[in-house]
XYZ file of C-alpha atoms in Angstrom:
564
model
C -101.064 53.064 51.293
C -97.747 51.727 52.612
C -99.456 48.504 53.756
C -101.051 48.105 50.319
C -97.663 48.606 48.679
C -96.051 45.958 50.917
C -98.913 43.553 50.161
C -98.494 44.199 46.453
C -94.741 43.578 46.622
C -95.294 40.345 48.568
C -97.758 39.170 45.948
C -95.202 39.927 43.238
C -92.502 37.936 45.063
C -94.885 35.027 45.665
C -95.882 35.098 42.005
C -92.245 34.985 40.936
C -91.541 32.120 43.366
C -94.555 30.203 42.077
C -93.416 30.771 38.512
C -89.918 29.543 39.381
C -91.364 26.425 41.000
C -93.487 25.780 37.908
C -90.428 26.207 35.690
C -88.414 23.848 37.889
C -91.222 21.304 37.732
C -91.307 21.568 33.956
C -87.532 21.103 33.794
C -87.792 18.037 36.025
C -90.512 16.572 33.824
C -88.350 17.192 30.780
C -85.377 15.566 32.516
C -87.388 12.410 33.159
C -88.331 12.203 29.501
C -84.724 12.797 28.501
C -83.480 10.046 30.811
C -85.965 7.691 29.147
C -84.502 8.731 25.756
C -87.817 10.386 24.789
C -86.022 13.264 23.125
C -88.858 14.567 20.963
C -91.184 14.915 23.951
C -88.429 16.320 26.161
C -87.786 19.073 23.612
C -91.397 20.200 23.841
C -90.868 20.918 27.548
C -87.318 22.273 27.408
C -87.769 24.844 24.636
C -90.348 27.104 26.367
C -88.091 27.529 29.414
C -84.760 27.828 27.589
C -84.470 31.600 27.914
C -85.433 31.825 31.568
C -82.636 32.804 33.905
C -83.538 29.935 36.226
C -82.990 27.311 33.529
C -79.216 27.734 33.301
C -76.812 25.789 31.113
C -78.464 22.486 31.948
C -81.522 23.145 29.772
C -79.420 24.592 26.940
C -77.253 21.472 26.914
C -80.255 19.164 27.016
C -81.876 20.959 24.056
C -78.670 20.638 22.042
C -78.415 16.945 22.959
C -82.042 16.309 22.013
C -81.611 17.862 18.584
C -78.433 15.843 18.060
C -80.111 12.594 19.066
C -83.024 13.119 16.673
C -80.492 14.002 13.921
C -81.529 17.624 13.458
C -77.930 18.726 13.147
C -78.339 22.356 12.127
C -80.496 23.106 15.169
C -78.070 21.119 17.322
C -75.146 23.187 16.032
C -76.915 26.439 16.920
C -77.636 25.289 20.479
C -74.123 23.913 21.028
C -72.738 27.244 19.783
C -74.845 29.005 22.391
C -73.764 26.505 25.037
C -70.016 26.542 24.338
C -69.947 30.341 24.419
C -70.395 29.979 28.186
C -67.242 29.541 30.256
C -68.866 26.823 32.402
C -69.846 24.637 29.442
C -68.876 20.979 29.849
C -65.943 19.591 27.881
C -68.142 17.124 26.016
C -70.305 19.962 24.697
C -67.263 21.243 22.777
C -66.840 17.785 21.241
C -70.458 17.597 20.130
C -70.241 21.146 18.793
C -67.274 20.072 16.657
C -69.204 17.023 15.446
C -72.147 19.175 14.371
C -69.869 21.655 12.591
C -68.245 18.797 10.678
C -71.618 17.349 9.698
C -72.674 20.793 8.487
C -69.459 21.110 6.411
C -67.903 23.933 8.424
C -64.492 22.318 8.413
C -62.198 25.011 9.825
C -64.641 25.820 12.629
C -64.917 22.108 13.377
C -61.136 21.771 13.645
C -61.004 24.691 16.064
C -63.751 23.162 18.224
C -62.036 19.751 18.252
C -58.837 21.433 19.444
C -60.732 23.066 22.303
C -62.180 19.712 23.388
C -58.935 17.765 23.095
C -57.169 20.572 24.922
C -59.337 19.601 27.887
C -59.391 15.826 27.280
C -55.931 14.711 26.236
C -56.114 12.146 23.425
C -53.655 13.125 20.667
C -54.400 10.095 18.482
C -58.118 10.783 18.436
C -57.518 14.483 17.794
C -55.351 13.519 14.815
C -58.156 11.286 13.513
C -60.780 14.033 13.838
C -58.638 16.724 12.231
C -57.853 14.260 9.451
C -61.573 13.701 8.896
C -62.093 17.450 8.467
C -59.245 17.688 5.967
C -60.301 14.542 4.074
C -63.895 15.723 3.780
C -62.855 19.189 2.606
C -60.605 17.631 -0.050
C -62.769 14.744 -1.282
C -65.881 16.796 -1.947
C -63.910 18.956 -4.386
C -62.615 15.966 -6.368
C -64.169 14.581 -9.518
C -66.595 11.890 -8.284
C -66.487 8.328 -9.536
C -70.147 7.758 -8.691
C -73.464 9.447 -9.267
C -75.658 9.363 -6.157
C -79.365 10.225 -6.353
C -82.140 10.340 -3.798
C -84.779 7.613 -4.273
C -87.658 10.077 -4.066
C -90.285 7.425 -4.792
C -89.218 5.533 -1.656
C -88.388 8.326 0.778
C -90.668 10.453 2.935
C -90.279 13.197 5.531
C -89.588 10.375 8.007
C -86.739 7.835 7.991
C -86.005 5.137 5.411
C -82.925 2.927 5.441
C -81.467 -0.540 4.977
C -82.554 -1.652 1.504
C -82.345 -5.386 0.763
C -82.796 -7.169 -2.558
C -85.815 -9.457 -2.648
C -86.158 -11.515 -5.816
C -84.488 -9.814 -8.773
C -84.629 -6.022 -8.299
C -87.469 -5.857 -5.778
C -86.562 -4.047 -2.559
C -87.485 -4.338 1.099
C -86.476 -1.500 3.429
C -87.235 -0.114 6.895
C -89.261 3.061 7.535
C -90.906 4.820 10.488
C -93.426 6.681 8.293
C -96.559 5.174 9.884
C -97.596 7.577 12.653
C -101.164 6.273 12.887
C -100.446 3.434 15.325
C -97.400 3.517 17.617
C -95.260 6.626 18.149
C -91.599 6.450 19.135
C -91.118 9.121 21.776
C -87.395 9.298 21.059
C -87.979 10.669 17.578
C -91.653 11.623 17.410
C -92.008 9.355 14.362
C -93.698 5.969 14.097
C -92.195 2.580 14.818
C -89.978 1.059 12.159
C -91.641 -1.474 9.886
C -90.505 -3.186 6.712
C -91.841 -1.967 3.360
C -91.859 -3.635 -0.032
C -91.540 -2.114 -3.514
C -91.242 -3.728 -6.917
C -88.389 -1.402 -7.884
C -90.383 0.102 -10.759
C -91.720 3.220 -9.059
C -94.739 1.676 -7.333
C -95.834 2.990 -3.936
C -94.190 1.028 -1.086
C -96.462 -1.324 0.894
C -96.072 -2.217 4.582
C -94.801 -5.799 4.583
C -96.813 -6.896 7.631
C -99.994 -6.033 5.700
C -99.096 -8.462 2.912
C -100.687 -11.884 3.631
C -97.435 -13.751 2.964
C -95.665 -11.704 5.667
C -98.331 -11.066 8.303
C -96.501 -13.158 10.901
C -94.191 -10.156 11.367
C -96.829 -8.219 13.331
C -96.109 -4.707 14.590
C -95.253 -5.208 18.260
C -91.713 -3.854 17.910
C -89.392 -1.912 15.620
C -88.638 -4.128 12.630
C -85.745 -3.945 10.172
C -83.470 -4.255 8.410
C -83.695 -7.718 6.815
C -81.230 -10.024 5.021
C -82.027 -12.980 2.750
C -80.379 -16.220 1.766
C -82.594 -18.299 -0.497
C -85.703 -19.215 1.556
C -84.358 -17.939 4.883
C -84.466 -14.372 6.188
C -82.779 -12.763 9.196
C -84.780 -9.846 10.577
C -83.498 -7.301 13.089
C -86.059 -6.260 15.685
C -85.628 -3.623 18.378
C -87.204 -4.013 21.803
C -86.945 -2.439 25.237
C -85.015 -4.488 27.776
C -84.699 -4.048 31.548
C -81.364 -5.548 32.487
C -79.250 -5.642 35.624
C -76.648 -3.258 34.204
C -79.212 -0.549 33.351
C -79.693 2.233 35.901
C -82.938 3.060 37.695
C -84.836 6.352 37.600
C -83.523 8.309 40.598
C -86.947 9.872 41.180
C -89.349 6.960 40.707
C -86.872 4.153 41.560
C -88.229 2.313 38.525
C -85.786 0.541 36.257
C -85.103 2.375 33.036
C -85.317 0.467 29.774
C -82.641 0.260 27.136
C -83.120 -0.398 23.453
C -81.684 -3.776 22.535
C -81.594 -5.420 19.119
C -81.916 -9.086 18.251
C -82.146 -11.291 15.178
C -85.191 -13.363 14.317
C -85.113 -16.142 11.744
C -87.889 -16.471 9.157
C -88.338 -19.317 6.676
C -90.513 -19.601 3.609
C -93.164 -22.324 3.784
C -95.150 -22.519 0.580
C -96.066 -18.945 -0.266
C -95.797 -17.620 3.318
C -92.851 -16.351 5.350
C -93.087 -17.616 8.933
C -91.190 -16.734 12.092
C -89.065 -19.795 12.837
C -86.828 -19.037 15.820
C -84.576 -16.578 17.556
C -80.962 -16.476 16.425
C -79.052 -18.808 18.766
C -76.705 -16.114 20.019
C -79.177 -13.418 21.042
C -78.983 -12.379 24.692
C -81.389 -9.492 25.060
C -80.576 -8.807 28.707
C -76.853 -8.414 28.058
C -76.208 -7.093 24.544
C -77.556 -6.451 21.060
C -77.235 -8.653 17.970
C -78.341 -7.104 14.679
C -77.914 -6.317 10.976
C -77.193 -9.718 9.445
C -75.405 -10.316 6.131
C -74.626 -13.641 4.477
C -71.792 -14.743 2.234
C -72.635 -15.746 -1.330
C -72.572 -19.460 -0.417
C -74.592 -18.950 2.779
C -71.857 -20.461 4.953
C -70.857 -17.323 6.873
C -73.239 -15.028 8.746
C -71.886 -11.567 9.612
C -73.633 -9.315 12.125
C -73.226 -6.343 14.456
C -73.006 -6.686 18.237
C -71.846 -4.928 21.388
C -71.238 -8.261 23.143
C -68.185 -8.668 25.403
C -64.850 -9.411 23.754
C -65.008 -6.700 21.105
C -62.687 -3.827 20.311
C -65.140 -0.948 20.654
C -68.727 0.141 21.145
C -70.136 -2.133 18.421
C -68.125 -4.612 16.336
C -68.610 -6.880 13.357
C -68.769 -10.586 14.226
C -69.369 -13.747 12.242
C -70.604 -17.306 12.684
C -69.669 -20.246 10.469
C -72.154 -22.871 9.297
C -71.610 -26.231 11.035
C -71.946 -29.697 9.510
C -75.371 -30.118 11.118
C -76.628 -26.850 9.594
C -76.450 -24.842 12.832
C -74.363 -21.724 13.341
C -71.094 -22.017 15.241
C -70.157 -19.634 18.072
C -69.589 -15.930 17.262
C -66.051 -14.859 16.345
C -64.888 -11.246 16.194
C -63.857 -10.036 12.722
C -60.658 -8.625 14.199
C -58.799 -5.313 14.608
C -58.416 -4.524 10.903
C -62.204 -4.236 10.652
C -63.144 -3.120 14.161
C -62.034 -0.024 16.064
C -62.596 1.549 19.471
C -65.714 3.237 18.060
C -68.669 1.757 16.111
C -68.809 -0.660 13.181
C -72.114 -1.828 11.747
C -74.257 -2.670 8.692
C -72.172 -5.389 6.994
C -73.039 -6.435 3.455
C -71.364 -8.921 1.109
C -71.495 -7.925 -2.556
C -71.519 -10.368 -5.437
C -67.974 -9.113 -6.045
C -67.017 -10.837 -2.772
C -66.131 -7.607 -0.973
C -67.339 -6.766 2.514
C -69.026 -3.364 2.648
C -69.659 -1.904 6.092
C -69.987 1.348 8.039
C -67.476 2.623 10.593
C -67.131 5.676 12.818
C -63.622 4.791 13.971
C -61.549 4.810 10.770
C -60.275 7.937 8.969
C -63.169 9.323 6.949
C -65.498 12.261 6.387
C -67.349 12.215 9.718
C -70.190 10.156 11.170
C -70.569 6.678 9.706
C -68.481 6.196 6.551
C -68.838 3.251 4.166
C -65.744 1.081 3.638
C -65.009 -1.884 1.394
C -62.442 -4.597 2.008
C -61.258 -7.913 0.604
C -61.158 -10.950 2.854
C -63.401 -13.147 4.964
C -64.057 -14.120 8.585
C -61.133 -12.578 10.520
C -58.517 -12.369 7.737
C -58.716 -9.047 5.902
C -56.825 -6.596 3.743
C -56.789 -2.901 4.676
C -60.293 -1.335 4.484
C -60.734 1.310 1.785
C -62.876 4.398 2.311
C -65.483 4.773 -0.455
C -65.026 8.568 -0.368
C -67.382 11.236 -1.696
C -70.148 11.033 -2.925
C -70.769 7.534 -1.528
C -69.806 9.098 1.794
C -70.675 12.526 3.159
C -70.072 14.431 6.381
C -73.206 12.806 7.838
C -73.994 9.120 8.496
C -73.654 6.884 5.427
C -74.344 3.187 5.850
C -76.145 0.041 4.670
C -74.641 -0.090 1.191
C -76.276 -2.731 -1.018
C -74.742 -3.825 -4.314
C -74.438 -6.765 -6.673
C -71.336 -5.660 -8.553
C -69.866 -2.648 -6.754
C -70.906 -0.415 -9.665
C -74.587 0.132 -8.917
C -76.743 -0.231 -5.845
C -78.237 1.578 -2.886
C -77.052 3.208 0.310
C -78.660 4.939 3.287
C -77.700 8.392 4.526
C -78.918 11.363 6.543
C -76.847 13.783 4.458
C -77.940 17.330 3.674
C -80.540 17.737 0.953
C -82.557 14.618 1.811
C -86.305 14.332 2.182
C -86.331 13.104 5.770
C -84.002 11.915 8.505
C -82.397 8.846 6.882
C -83.002 8.458 3.150
C -82.250 5.726 0.626
C -80.085 6.733 -2.345
C -79.175 4.874 -5.510
C -75.691 5.053 -6.960
C -73.905 4.136 -10.165
C -70.425 4.604 -11.550
C -70.018 7.501 -13.950
C -68.290 7.427 -17.301
C -65.449 9.884 -17.988
C -67.044 13.295 -18.157
C -67.522 15.077 -21.455
C -67.115 18.825 -21.218
C -70.474 20.558 -20.788
C -71.333 24.235 -21.031
C -71.208 26.030 -17.706
C -74.233 28.109 -16.732
C -75.597 28.018 -20.276
C -72.462 29.360 -21.988
C -71.847 26.877 -24.784
C -68.556 26.236 -26.629
C -66.512 28.218 -24.120
C -63.924 26.684 -21.790
C -64.368 27.243 -18.084
C -61.854 29.823 -16.936
C -61.007 31.093 -13.500
C -62.266 34.647 -13.189
C -65.266 34.251 -15.513
C -68.465 35.907 -14.290
C -72.014 34.857 -15.222
C -75.171 36.807 -14.441
C -78.165 34.788 -13.222
C -81.076 36.607 -14.830
C -83.923 34.967 -12.934
C -82.912 35.587 -9.314
C -85.369 38.127 -7.939
C -86.209 39.169 -4.391
C -89.200 40.898 -2.896
C -88.624 44.507 -1.846
C -86.349 44.684 1.221
C -86.457 40.857 1.544
C -83.778 38.197 1.211
C -85.743 34.936 1.362
C -85.477 32.670 -1.706
C -88.646 32.953 -3.796
C -90.012 30.020 -5.786
C -88.862 31.470 -9.119
C -85.386 32.076 -7.700
C -85.301 28.536 -6.303
C -85.828 27.117 -9.795
C -82.813 29.036 -11.101
C -80.675 28.013 -8.127
C -81.706 24.388 -8.662
C -80.195 24.684 -12.134
C -77.012 26.131 -10.638
C -76.831 23.223 -8.179
C -77.115 20.694 -11.022
C -74.360 22.450 -12.969
C -72.094 22.462 -9.914
C -72.699 18.743 -9.450
C -71.687 18.206 -13.080
C -68.505 20.242 -12.460
C -67.388 19.016 -9.010
C -64.051 20.854 -9.074
C -65.510 24.316 -9.675
C -65.478 26.783 -6.767
C -67.621 29.903 -7.094
C -68.358 33.262 -5.545
C -72.072 34.013 -5.561
C -72.529 37.764 -5.318
C -75.599 39.935 -4.891
C -75.933 43.523 -6.113
C -78.593 46.150 -5.402
C -79.590 49.309 -7.210
C -78.634 52.688 -5.749
C -81.925 53.424 -4.042
C -81.966 53.289 -0.212
C -79.069 53.916 2.139
C -75.597 52.682 1.065
C -74.946 50.757 4.289
C -78.418 49.242 4.214
C -77.929 48.070 0.620
C -74.625 46.460 1.570
C -76.242 44.536 4.435
C -79.233 43.521 2.324
C -77.073 42.246 -0.542
C -74.946 40.186 1.854
C -78.066 38.597 3.338
C -79.338 37.789 -0.148
C -76.017 36.217 -1.133
C -75.964 34.237 2.135
C -79.508 33.019 1.488
C -78.601 31.828 -2.015
C -75.517 29.978 -0.756
C -77.503 28.381 2.071
C -80.036 27.195 -0.501
C -77.305 25.620 -2.658
C -75.864 23.855 0.401
C -79.324 22.432 1.121
C -79.223 20.947 -2.400
C -76.055 19.007 -1.652
C -73.353 21.462 -2.736
C -70.394 21.515 -0.341
C -70.115 24.721 1.659
C -66.398 25.083 0.936
C -67.165 25.397 -2.809
C -69.271 28.514 -2.254
C -68.494 32.057 -1.143
C -71.307 34.542 -0.509
C -70.494 38.192 -1.156
C -72.785 41.197 -1.016
C -71.592 44.278 -2.909
C -74.594 46.518 -2.353
C -74.519 49.364 -4.879
C -70.707 49.475 -5.209
C -70.572 47.766 -8.636
C -73.324 49.375 -10.720
C -73.538 48.341 -14.384
C -75.751 51.295 -15.320
C -74.427 54.374 -13.575
C -77.621 55.153 -11.711
C -75.848 56.441 -8.639
C -77.516 58.399 -5.856
C -79.344 61.395 -7.293
C -79.205 60.216 -10.924
C -82.619 59.853 -12.570
C -83.022 56.346 -14.044
C -85.861 54.225 -15.312
C -87.096 51.125 -13.469
C -85.615 48.988 -16.257
C -82.178 50.535 -15.659
C -82.440 49.924 -11.917
C -83.404 46.301 -12.651
C -80.150 45.786 -14.598
C -78.209 46.851 -11.519
C -80.202 44.505 -9.268
C -78.559 41.205 -10.121
C -76.983 38.018 -8.802
C -73.693 36.911 -10.320
C -71.534 33.804 -10.228
C -67.781 34.175 -10.499
C -65.614 31.085 -11.109
C -62.832 31.120 -8.505
C -61.155 27.863 -9.553
C -61.817 25.057 -12.011
């Protein structure tokens, strides 16, 4: 019996060792995918082993990084929260945690996390910039907006759409990775980017490389965005490059590939658009060149590049048209435009302003859109476009004729996919509208309104479809009254335990607020409060016999105006 017991224990130990080896092998496989930037595939291997004791902080950090890199910021925040709770968490994880909190509009928590990071990595100027972004975002989203921004639902999908360009009158061409039937990008799990065409009148977008006039584009690489000047187009394509400055895989000794961008030139010949040449100043093995924009007279070409001689990670550059029609050498747009971080997506409006995206200027977080007067390397001070053109996420690729209407790209909350295309227009001075259906009454701090159609299943707090419709109406009203802050409270009837009712009502209020945030309402405009059975309208307290109709009156969701 003793020998059998020893044999059994040995088998258990061997089984545990084998399991540990299998887990280690899975982690190594995931690491290889991660090092090749194949974040979507790496996640599939990391997640099943995340809770094993053998996985450690390394797997937790990699999961958080993967979610961040595929722009799933709420999941990334949750994993960075788990990671930074550990004493041995890396300093950079605190920075990324702060970034995710800012993107998810948790401004005070973001400021605290930034302070933790910059307490470890001394950079007072950058800390000041980040804290300023939190304060600016919290302030701007409560101000009366000068623009109305709407999702282009006819263009967008559950995938990514960005970089709209005008093509003859109001027709649009944009980039999307919606096609998952051919190539798959292992970084995101979506398809490769291709250009799509729409007539701007609600028709279904068509892949441009399937249109006979554009079939020279092919689909051998990521394509987009595109910029036009008369019968010439400048297309950004993304390819993998193996260059001398790119590290090798430490396991396989094979050279890793980096994504590099370059510009291709297309010209119109008859009724067809043909690939003509590479842009003269591409150098795929050394740096990227992308995202072209042309001045109104076609004499200046602006673009994005990480070539040597810049001020930061990516800068805006320009080339001037020479007498022989060629482009002169690239010149940096200078320190008023460029920062130590990233600048990209230039666009020249018909109003003559340069619109571009920056991560290095004071803003709301992520890429913010700026506008500035000037040309080449002589500029005024850039002006932040503020909310709602900007958000706490990435906002970029603004396209406009007159500065009053146009399109932008963003991965802000409430979108259909990763990046979405939005239209915008200036708004006229607001005329007072009734709040929450109460006509002819001024909005007053302290007013309370009962939402009659918010119902929950028994003992549940998920938002039902009928409740969602009512909350959608609330979201629209809040967008029409951007300065209003509210408390959304949930009340139960007196049945069930008092403490249980209090917890349930808080969860219901939290769920309603989370839903409103998903519809684009700033988190700092909403307070969730569960009162349980402490504020009964009909005094059906414990032990008092009441009808179901009386209990229903007590079960309610209310909105209280906290400030106007």
